Short mmCIF file of C-alpha atoms in Angstrom, two decimals:
data_model
loop_
_atom_site.label_atom_id
_atom_site.label_comp_id
_atom_site.label_asym_id
_atom_site.label_seq_id
_atom_site.Cartn_x
_atom_site.Cartn_y
_atom_site.Cartn_z
CA ASP A 1 61.48 189.17 120.79
CA THR A 2 59.72 187.07 118.15
CA ALA A 3 62.79 184.93 117.51
CA GLY A 4 63.18 184.29 121.24
CA GLY A 5 59.58 183.14 121.46
CA HIS A 6 60.11 180.81 118.50
CA LEU A 7 63.24 179.39 120.12
CA ARG A 8 61.44 178.74 123.39
CA SER A 9 58.52 177.06 121.61
CA ALA A 10 60.84 174.87 119.54
CA LEU A 11 62.79 173.75 122.61
CA GLU A 12 59.65 172.90 124.55
CA ALA A 13 58.20 171.04 121.55
CA HIS A 14 61.28 168.79 121.60
CA GLY A 15 60.96 168.08 125.32
CA CYS A 16 63.68 170.45 126.52
CA SER A 17 63.28 172.39 129.74
CA CYS A 18 63.48 176.15 129.30
CA ALA A 19 63.96 176.84 133.01
CA GLY A 20 67.52 177.95 132.33
CA LEU A 21 66.74 180.60 129.73
CA VAL A 22 67.54 184.18 130.74
CA VAL A 23 65.63 186.96 128.97
CA ASP A 24 67.38 190.23 128.13
CA ALA A 25 64.89 192.80 126.84
CA ASP A 26 67.66 194.94 125.32
CA ARG A 27 69.39 192.21 123.28
CA PRO A 28 68.10 190.49 120.11
CA THR A 29 67.98 186.72 119.90
CA THR A 30 70.64 185.63 117.41
CA VAL A 31 69.08 184.68 114.06
CA LYS A 32 71.11 182.98 111.33
CA GLN A 33 69.41 183.13 107.94
CA ASN A 34 70.81 180.79 105.30
CA LEU A 35 70.43 181.67 101.63
CA VAL A 36 70.16 178.48 99.62
CA GLY A 37 70.54 177.75 95.93
CA LEU A 38 70.63 174.59 93.87
CA ALA A 39 74.04 173.12 93.01
CA GLN A 40 73.95 171.89 89.41
CA HIS A 41 70.19 172.57 89.54
CA ARG A 42 69.74 169.47 91.71
CA HIS A 43 71.10 169.65 95.24
CA ALA A 44 70.30 172.33 97.81
CA HIS A 45 73.51 174.22 98.58
CA LYS A 46 74.05 177.02 101.09
CA MET A 47 75.48 180.08 99.36
CA PHE A 48 75.94 182.44 102.31
CA ARG A 49 74.39 183.40 105.63
CA LEU A 50 72.94 186.58 107.12
CA ASP A 51 73.26 186.92 110.90
CA THR A 52 71.19 189.25 113.07
CA GLU A 53 72.90 189.46 116.44
CA SER A 54 74.68 191.48 119.08
CA THR A 55 78.14 190.78 120.46
CA ALA A 56 78.16 193.77 122.83
CA PRO A 57 78.99 193.12 126.49
CA LEU A 58 76.05 192.00 128.60
CA SER A 59 74.56 194.32 131.18
CA ALA A 60 75.47 193.82 134.84
CA SER A 61 71.95 192.62 135.66
CA THR A 62 71.91 190.09 132.83
CA ASN A 63 75.35 188.80 133.82
CA ALA A 64 74.19 188.35 137.39
CA ALA A 65 71.05 186.54 136.27
CA ILE A 66 73.04 184.15 134.04
CA ASP A 67 75.56 183.33 136.76
CA ALA A 68 72.83 182.67 139.30
CA THR A 69 70.92 180.46 136.85
CA ILE A 70 74.01 178.42 136.02
CA GLN A 71 74.92 177.86 139.66
CA SER A 72 71.35 176.86 140.55
CA HIS A 73 71.27 174.23 137.79
CA LEU A 74 74.70 172.69 138.39
CA PRO A 75 73.75 170.32 141.25
CA GLY A 76 72.65 166.97 139.92
CA VAL A 77 73.71 167.36 136.28
CA ASP A 78 75.91 164.72 134.63
CA ALA A 79 77.97 167.09 132.48
CA VAL A 80 78.31 170.72 131.46
CA CYS A 81 78.77 171.72 127.81
CA ILE A 82 80.15 175.10 126.83
CA GLU A 83 79.30 175.83 123.19
CA ASP A 84 81.03 179.17 122.65
CA TYR A 85 79.81 181.08 119.61
CA GLY A 86 81.69 184.23 120.57
CA LYS A 87 78.56 186.31 121.06
CA GLY A 88 79.49 187.72 124.46
CA VAL A 89 77.92 185.21 126.86
CA CYS A 90 80.92 182.89 127.37
CA THR A 91 83.24 185.49 128.85
CA PRO A 92 86.58 184.51 130.40
CA ALA A 93 85.18 185.12 133.88
CA ARG A 94 82.05 183.07 133.25
CA CYS A 95 83.92 180.14 131.70
CA ALA A 96 86.36 180.13 134.62
CA MET A 97 83.47 180.19 137.11
CA ILE A 98 81.66 177.30 135.41
CA ILE A 99 84.79 175.17 135.16
CA GLN A 100 85.79 175.79 138.77
CA CYS A 101 82.30 175.08 140.17
CA ALA A 102 81.85 171.99 138.02
CA ARG A 103 85.28 170.62 138.88
CA GLU A 104 84.63 171.08 142.59
CA ALA A 105 81.39 169.13 142.16
CA GLY A 106 83.08 166.39 140.14
CA ILE A 107 81.18 167.30 136.98
CA PRO A 108 83.00 167.11 133.63
CA VAL A 109 83.06 170.23 131.45
CA LEU A 110 83.20 169.76 127.68
CA VAL A 111 83.97 172.74 125.46
CA ASP A 112 83.53 173.56 121.80
CA PRO A 113 85.71 176.68 121.71
CA ALA A 114 85.04 179.91 119.88
CA ALA A 115 87.15 180.92 116.87
CA ILE A 116 89.63 182.84 119.03
CA SER A 117 93.37 182.71 119.51
CA ASP A 118 93.41 182.66 123.31
CA TYR A 119 92.00 179.53 124.94
CA SER A 120 92.97 180.48 128.49
CA ARG A 121 89.30 180.96 129.43
CA TYR A 122 88.81 177.18 129.02
CA LYS A 123 91.72 176.18 131.25
CA GLY A 124 90.84 173.27 133.50
CA ALA A 125 88.02 171.95 131.31
CA THR A 126 87.74 168.20 130.79
CA VAL A 127 87.95 168.20 127.00
CA MET A 128 87.89 170.60 124.05
CA THR A 129 86.68 169.86 120.53
CA PRO A 130 88.15 172.45 118.13
CA ASN A 131 88.45 171.82 114.42
CA ARG A 132 91.84 171.88 112.72
CA THR A 133 91.61 175.56 111.72
CA GLU A 134 90.59 176.66 115.21
CA ALA A 135 93.36 174.64 116.84
CA SER A 136 95.92 176.13 114.46
CA ARG A 137 94.74 179.66 115.29
CA ALA A 138 94.98 178.97 119.02
CA CYS A 139 98.56 177.74 118.63
CA ALA A 140 99.73 180.45 116.24
CA ASP A 141 101.00 182.85 118.94
CA ARG A 142 103.20 180.25 120.65
CA SER A 143 106.93 180.77 120.23
CA ASP A 144 107.19 177.10 119.29
CA ALA A 145 103.99 176.96 117.24
CA PRO A 146 103.52 173.31 116.24
CA ASP A 147 103.10 172.53 112.56
CA SER A 148 101.38 169.17 112.98
CA VAL A 149 97.99 168.19 114.34
CA GLU A 150 99.71 165.94 116.88
CA GLY A 151 101.79 168.89 118.08
CA MET A 152 98.75 171.14 118.34
CA ALA A 153 96.88 168.52 120.34
CA GLU A 154 99.76 168.10 122.78
CA ALA A 155 100.29 171.86 123.15
CA LEU A 156 96.62 172.68 123.78
CA CYS A 157 96.14 169.75 126.12
CA HIS A 158 99.12 170.94 128.19
CA ASP A 159 98.40 174.68 128.08
CA CYS A 160 94.72 174.31 128.99
CA ASP A 161 95.24 171.53 131.56
CA LEU A 162 92.76 169.24 129.80
CA ASP A 163 92.03 165.59 130.40
CA ALA A 164 91.73 165.16 126.64
CA ILE A 165 91.36 167.00 123.36
CA LEU A 166 89.54 166.04 120.18
CA ILE A 167 90.50 167.89 117.00
CA THR A 168 88.18 167.32 114.05
CA LEU A 169 89.93 167.00 110.69
CA ASP A 170 87.14 167.22 108.11
CA ARG A 171 87.61 164.47 105.49
CA ASP A 172 90.52 163.04 107.50
CA GLY A 173 88.31 162.16 110.47
CA ALA A 174 89.46 163.29 113.91
CA MET A 175 92.39 163.07 116.30
CA VAL A 176 91.95 162.36 119.99
CA LEU A 177 94.61 162.71 122.67
CA ALA A 178 94.09 161.78 126.30
CA ARG A 179 96.43 163.18 128.95
CA GLY A 180 99.47 160.95 129.25
CA GLY A 181 98.54 159.02 126.12
CA VAL A 182 99.48 159.16 122.45
CA PRO A 183 97.44 160.88 119.71
CA LYS A 184 95.08 158.54 117.87
CA VAL A 185 93.43 159.21 114.54
CA VAL A 186 89.81 158.17 114.09
CA PRO A 187 89.17 157.76 110.35
CA THR A 188 85.97 158.56 108.51
CA ARG A 189 84.51 157.41 105.21
CA PRO A 190 84.14 159.62 102.11
CA ARG A 191 80.94 161.64 102.27
CA GLU A 192 78.69 163.82 100.19
CA VAL A 193 78.85 167.05 102.19
CA TYR A 194 75.68 169.08 101.76
CA ASP A 195 75.83 171.37 104.80
CA VAL A 196 78.33 171.66 107.66
CA THR A 197 75.74 173.43 109.84
CA GLY A 198 75.59 171.79 113.26
CA ALA A 199 78.63 169.56 112.82
CA GLY A 200 80.55 171.12 115.71
CA ASP A 201 77.49 171.01 117.95
CA MET A 202 76.99 167.36 117.06
CA VAL A 203 80.58 166.50 118.01
CA LEU A 204 80.15 168.13 121.41
CA ALA A 205 76.77 166.49 122.04
CA ALA A 206 77.94 163.04 120.98
CA ILE A 207 81.19 163.02 122.93
CA THR A 208 79.27 164.24 126.01
CA ALA A 209 76.72 161.45 125.68
CA ALA A 210 79.50 158.92 125.18
CA ARG A 211 81.42 160.00 128.26
CA CYS A 212 78.28 160.08 130.39
CA HIS A 213 77.74 156.44 129.42
CA GLY A 214 81.26 155.40 130.38
CA LEU A 215 82.97 155.17 126.99
CA ASP A 216 86.72 155.76 126.86
CA TRP A 217 88.13 158.69 124.92
CA GLU A 218 88.86 156.79 121.72
CA SER A 219 85.41 155.16 121.63
CA SER A 220 83.83 158.54 122.38
CA ALA A 221 85.74 160.05 119.47
CA VAL A 222 84.50 157.28 117.16
CA LEU A 223 80.89 158.01 118.16
CA ALA A 224 81.31 161.79 117.82
CA ASN A 225 83.04 161.47 114.45
CA ALA A 226 80.32 159.20 113.10
CA ALA A 227 77.54 161.50 114.31
CA ALA A 228 79.17 164.58 112.80
CA GLY A 229 79.66 162.75 109.51
CA LEU A 230 75.95 162.02 109.32
CA GLU A 231 75.16 165.65 110.18
CA VAL A 232 77.14 167.07 107.24
CA GLU A 233 75.29 164.69 104.92
CA THR A 234 72.01 166.23 106.11
CA PHE A 235 70.83 169.56 104.80
CA GLY A 236 70.14 171.98 107.64
CA ALA A 237 70.62 171.55 111.37
CA LYS A 238 68.59 168.44 112.13
CA PRO A 239 68.80 165.84 114.90
CA ILE A 240 70.29 162.49 113.89
CA PRO A 241 68.50 159.47 115.42
CA LEU A 242 70.72 157.51 117.80
CA ALA A 243 69.98 154.29 115.91
CA CYS A 244 71.44 155.84 112.74
CA VAL A 245 74.58 156.86 114.65
CA ALA A 246 74.92 153.33 116.02
CA GLN A 247 74.59 151.94 112.51
CA GLU A 248 77.26 154.34 111.26
CA VAL A 249 79.63 153.36 114.08
CA LEU A 250 79.08 149.72 113.17
CA ARG A 251 80.04 150.44 109.58
CA THR A 252 83.14 152.31 110.76
CA ILE A 253 84.56 149.79 113.21
CA SER A 254 83.37 146.60 111.52
CA PRO A 255 82.75 147.13 107.81
CA THR A 256 80.27 144.54 106.57
CA GLU A 257 80.03 143.18 103.07
CA GLY A 258 76.91 141.57 101.74
CA LYS A 259 73.71 141.01 103.68
CA VAL A 260 74.69 138.52 106.38
CA ARG A 261 74.51 139.93 109.91
CA SER A 262 74.95 138.67 113.42
CA ARG A 263 71.82 139.08 115.53
CA GLU A 264 73.39 141.92 117.52
CA ASP A 265 74.44 143.86 114.42
CA LEU A 266 71.09 143.20 112.76
CA LEU A 267 69.20 144.78 115.65
CA LEU A 268 71.32 147.94 115.40
CA GLU A 269 70.58 148.28 111.71
CA LEU A 270 66.89 147.56 112.15
CA GLY A 271 66.78 150.35 114.72
CA ALA A 272 67.93 152.77 112.03
CA HIS A 273 65.31 151.45 109.61
CA ARG A 274 62.58 151.92 112.19
CA GLU A 275 63.72 155.49 112.89
CA ALA A 276 63.22 156.07 109.16
CA GLY A 277 59.70 154.62 109.36
CA HIS A 278 60.45 151.36 107.54
CA SER A 279 58.35 148.26 108.26
CA VAL A 280 60.17 144.99 108.94
CA VAL A 281 59.13 141.54 107.68
CA LEU A 282 60.71 138.40 109.14
CA THR A 283 60.74 134.90 107.73
CA ASN A 284 62.93 131.89 108.42
CA GLY A 285 63.80 128.48 107.10
CA CYS A 286 66.51 126.05 105.99
CA PHE A 287 66.68 127.31 102.37
CA ASP A 288 68.72 124.29 101.34
CA VAL A 289 68.86 123.85 97.54
CA ILE A 290 67.15 127.15 96.76
CA HIS A 291 64.64 126.87 93.92
CA ALA A 292 61.99 128.88 92.09
CA GLY A 293 59.47 128.24 94.85
CA HIS A 294 61.79 129.89 97.38
CA VAL A 295 62.32 132.85 95.07
CA ALA A 296 58.59 133.39 94.52
CA TYR A 297 57.89 133.12 98.23
CA LEU A 298 60.70 135.51 99.23
CA ARG A 299 59.68 138.00 96.58
CA ASP A 300 56.13 137.88 97.91
CA ALA A 301 57.43 138.29 101.48
CA ALA A 302 59.46 141.36 100.53
CA GLU A 303 56.35 143.01 99.09
CA GLN A 304 54.71 142.86 102.53
CA GLY A 305 56.99 145.56 103.96
CA ASP A 306 60.13 147.65 103.46
CA VAL A 307 62.81 145.40 104.96
CA LEU A 308 62.92 141.60 104.61
CA VAL A 309 64.95 139.69 107.20
CA VAL A 310 65.58 136.00 106.50
CA GLY A 311 66.44 133.84 109.50
CA LEU A 312 68.61 130.93 108.34
CA ASN A 313 68.77 127.63 110.25
CA SER A 314 72.22 126.39 111.23
CA ASP A 315 73.60 123.21 109.68
CA ALA A 316 72.88 121.28 112.88
CA GLN A 317 69.24 122.36 112.88
CA VAL A 318 68.81 121.50 109.20
CA SER A 319 70.09 117.99 109.98
CA ALA A 320 67.67 117.72 112.88
CA LEU A 321 64.75 118.81 110.71
CA LYS A 322 65.53 117.02 107.44
CA GLY A 323 67.85 114.13 108.28
CA GLU A 324 71.54 113.38 108.77
CA ASP A 325 72.26 113.66 105.04
CA ARG A 326 71.19 117.30 104.99
CA PRO A 327 71.97 120.11 104.40
CA ILE A 328 73.22 119.76 100.86
CA TYR A 329 74.78 123.20 101.12
CA GLU A 330 76.48 124.40 104.30
CA LEU A 331 75.35 127.53 106.11
CA GLN A 332 77.92 129.81 104.49
CA ASP A 333 76.88 128.73 100.99
CA ARG A 334 73.16 129.00 101.72
CA ALA A 335 73.68 132.50 103.14
CA ALA A 336 75.69 133.54 100.08
CA ILE A 337 72.95 132.38 97.70
CA LEU A 338 70.21 134.14 99.66
CA SER A 339 72.27 137.33 99.75
CA GLU A 340 72.21 137.52 95.96
CA LEU A 341 68.42 137.80 95.88
CA ALA A 342 67.41 141.43 95.43
CA CYS A 343 64.28 140.97 97.54
CA VAL A 344 66.29 139.94 100.63
CA THR A 345 67.58 142.79 102.83
CA TYR A 346 69.36 140.84 105.59
CA VAL A 347 70.26 137.23 106.35
CA VAL A 348 70.74 136.26 110.00
CA PRO A 349 71.80 132.71 110.99
CA PHE A 350 70.27 131.18 114.12
CA ASP A 351 70.91 127.94 115.96
CA GLU A 352 67.74 127.45 118.00
CA ALA A 353 65.29 124.64 117.15
CA THR A 354 62.53 127.19 116.49
CA ALA A 355 62.48 130.88 115.59
CA HIS A 356 60.93 131.89 118.93
CA GLU A 357 64.01 133.79 120.18
CA LEU A 358 64.67 135.37 116.78
CA LEU A 359 61.04 136.45 116.54
CA GLU A 360 61.22 138.07 119.97
CA ALA A 361 64.53 139.82 119.24
CA VAL A 362 63.59 141.19 115.82
CA ALA A 363 59.98 142.04 116.80
CA PRO A 364 58.93 142.40 113.15
CA ASP A 365 55.84 144.19 111.93
CA LEU A 366 54.90 140.95 110.15
CA TYR A 367 56.05 137.33 110.41
CA VAL A 368 55.64 135.23 107.27
CA LYS A 369 56.09 131.60 106.34
CA GLY A 370 55.82 129.77 103.01
CA GLY A 371 53.77 126.62 102.74
CA ASP A 372 50.41 124.98 102.19
CA TYR A 373 49.27 125.03 105.82
CA ALA A 374 47.20 127.37 107.97
CA PRO A 375 48.89 130.05 110.14
CA GLU A 376 47.79 128.16 113.27
CA GLU A 377 49.98 125.22 112.20
CA VAL A 378 53.18 127.31 112.22
CA ALA A 379 55.40 126.37 115.19
CA GLU A 380 55.81 130.01 116.18
CA TYR A 381 52.12 130.91 115.85
CA ALA A 382 51.29 131.02 119.57
CA HIS A 383 54.45 132.98 120.42
CA ALA A 384 53.79 135.50 117.65
CA CYS A 385 50.27 136.00 119.00
CA GLU A 386 51.62 136.57 122.50
CA LEU A 387 53.98 139.23 121.12
CA GLY A 388 51.21 140.86 119.11
CA ILE A 389 52.97 140.12 115.81
CA PRO A 390 50.69 139.30 112.86
CA ILE A 391 51.55 136.09 110.98
CA ARG A 392 50.86 135.26 107.35
CA VAL A 393 51.42 132.17 105.19
CA LEU A 394 52.48 132.98 101.63
CA ALA A 395 52.82 131.32 98.23
CA HIS A 396 53.39 127.60 97.96
CA ARG A 397 54.31 125.97 94.65
CA PRO A 398 53.69 122.21 94.69
CA GLY A 399 56.52 119.99 93.48
CA LEU A 400 59.21 122.56 94.23
CA GLY A 401 60.17 121.53 97.76
CA SER A 402 63.88 121.08 98.48
CA SER A 403 63.32 117.50 99.64
CA ASP A 404 61.48 116.65 96.43
CA ILE A 405 64.30 118.09 94.34
CA VAL A 406 66.97 116.26 96.34
CA ASP A 407 65.07 112.97 95.97
CA ARG A 408 64.73 113.45 92.21
CA VAL A 409 68.42 114.23 91.78
CA ARG A 410 69.43 111.23 93.88
CA SER A 411 67.12 108.92 91.97
CA VAL A 412 68.74 109.98 88.71
#
């Protein structure tokens, strides 16, 4: 049907293979139509949804085609995800077949269960990712129905013979339990929730990616929780760039205050900026005894792009460049002063004699220096040219050099 053709085109446009799609001429492609209004006349807000679908049992021929397609695609895959929407495709028999075949091949099976009370069809899977309401429904028929999330996690993990379970807890984050371990809560930060569409899918996708890259269960839960949190802050079902997820994980596990970053953390955050289309400007210097000349130069530098990164020489390098009686202010103080300038986005200390390594790591869209010399006289000029990074020398205000100011103060 038309919706099926649109789905195929959209998948192919995003680089996904459609070799596994099975066409059923007698069944409509599920269409979910969201009706959207404006909350407080400002923010888009989903009011309700109209679904066009069929949940009738599949025909024998379609069932056979699906089973054959699944089995033909299993060899060589890293993981199998079962995203059960309860539309009639993920039957108990099919889920059992997938789990058995995957287990025999050593392939993990990760399941986002349907909103049903009987999870027996998922028995033997590697992990399940229900939300709190779904987990409670699945435990409701037990004679010893647990009344805590920890109890639900333990019960479902045991009953379904899972390696682990991740229960999402909305504003409370998520709980992860690995077989033989203890439940661990992964917190989240307060969010502006605009649309929960795709949050469950994002959890399944993220935890699968994490496990395929060797992360343990707790780290995988952190990644999945962060990704889902970004999804609910986005209106509609949209992909979240991996760099943005990495940045969110960084904020979760190592909250940063101010603008000072290690080089490793800086590169993660710059990745998110680049995904958003932001241009990066890099400059560097000692910035000892910051004065109006520095401010004018940094303001000018910030106007050259969207993100201004300031590389800050270590105390040892300032001494090597300016003499044993410098710096006047230690690295921590110089970084704190720079961080208060609105035009500066990030401050990153570095200990090398030149900015060659920093320039290569940051790979800015533009490298700038302040002074009264030609670009060719900048120590990093040749390296910037090799990297294809344009270099520009910006405003210089005579009489406002740090050394001049220090000499004047000392003479007084």
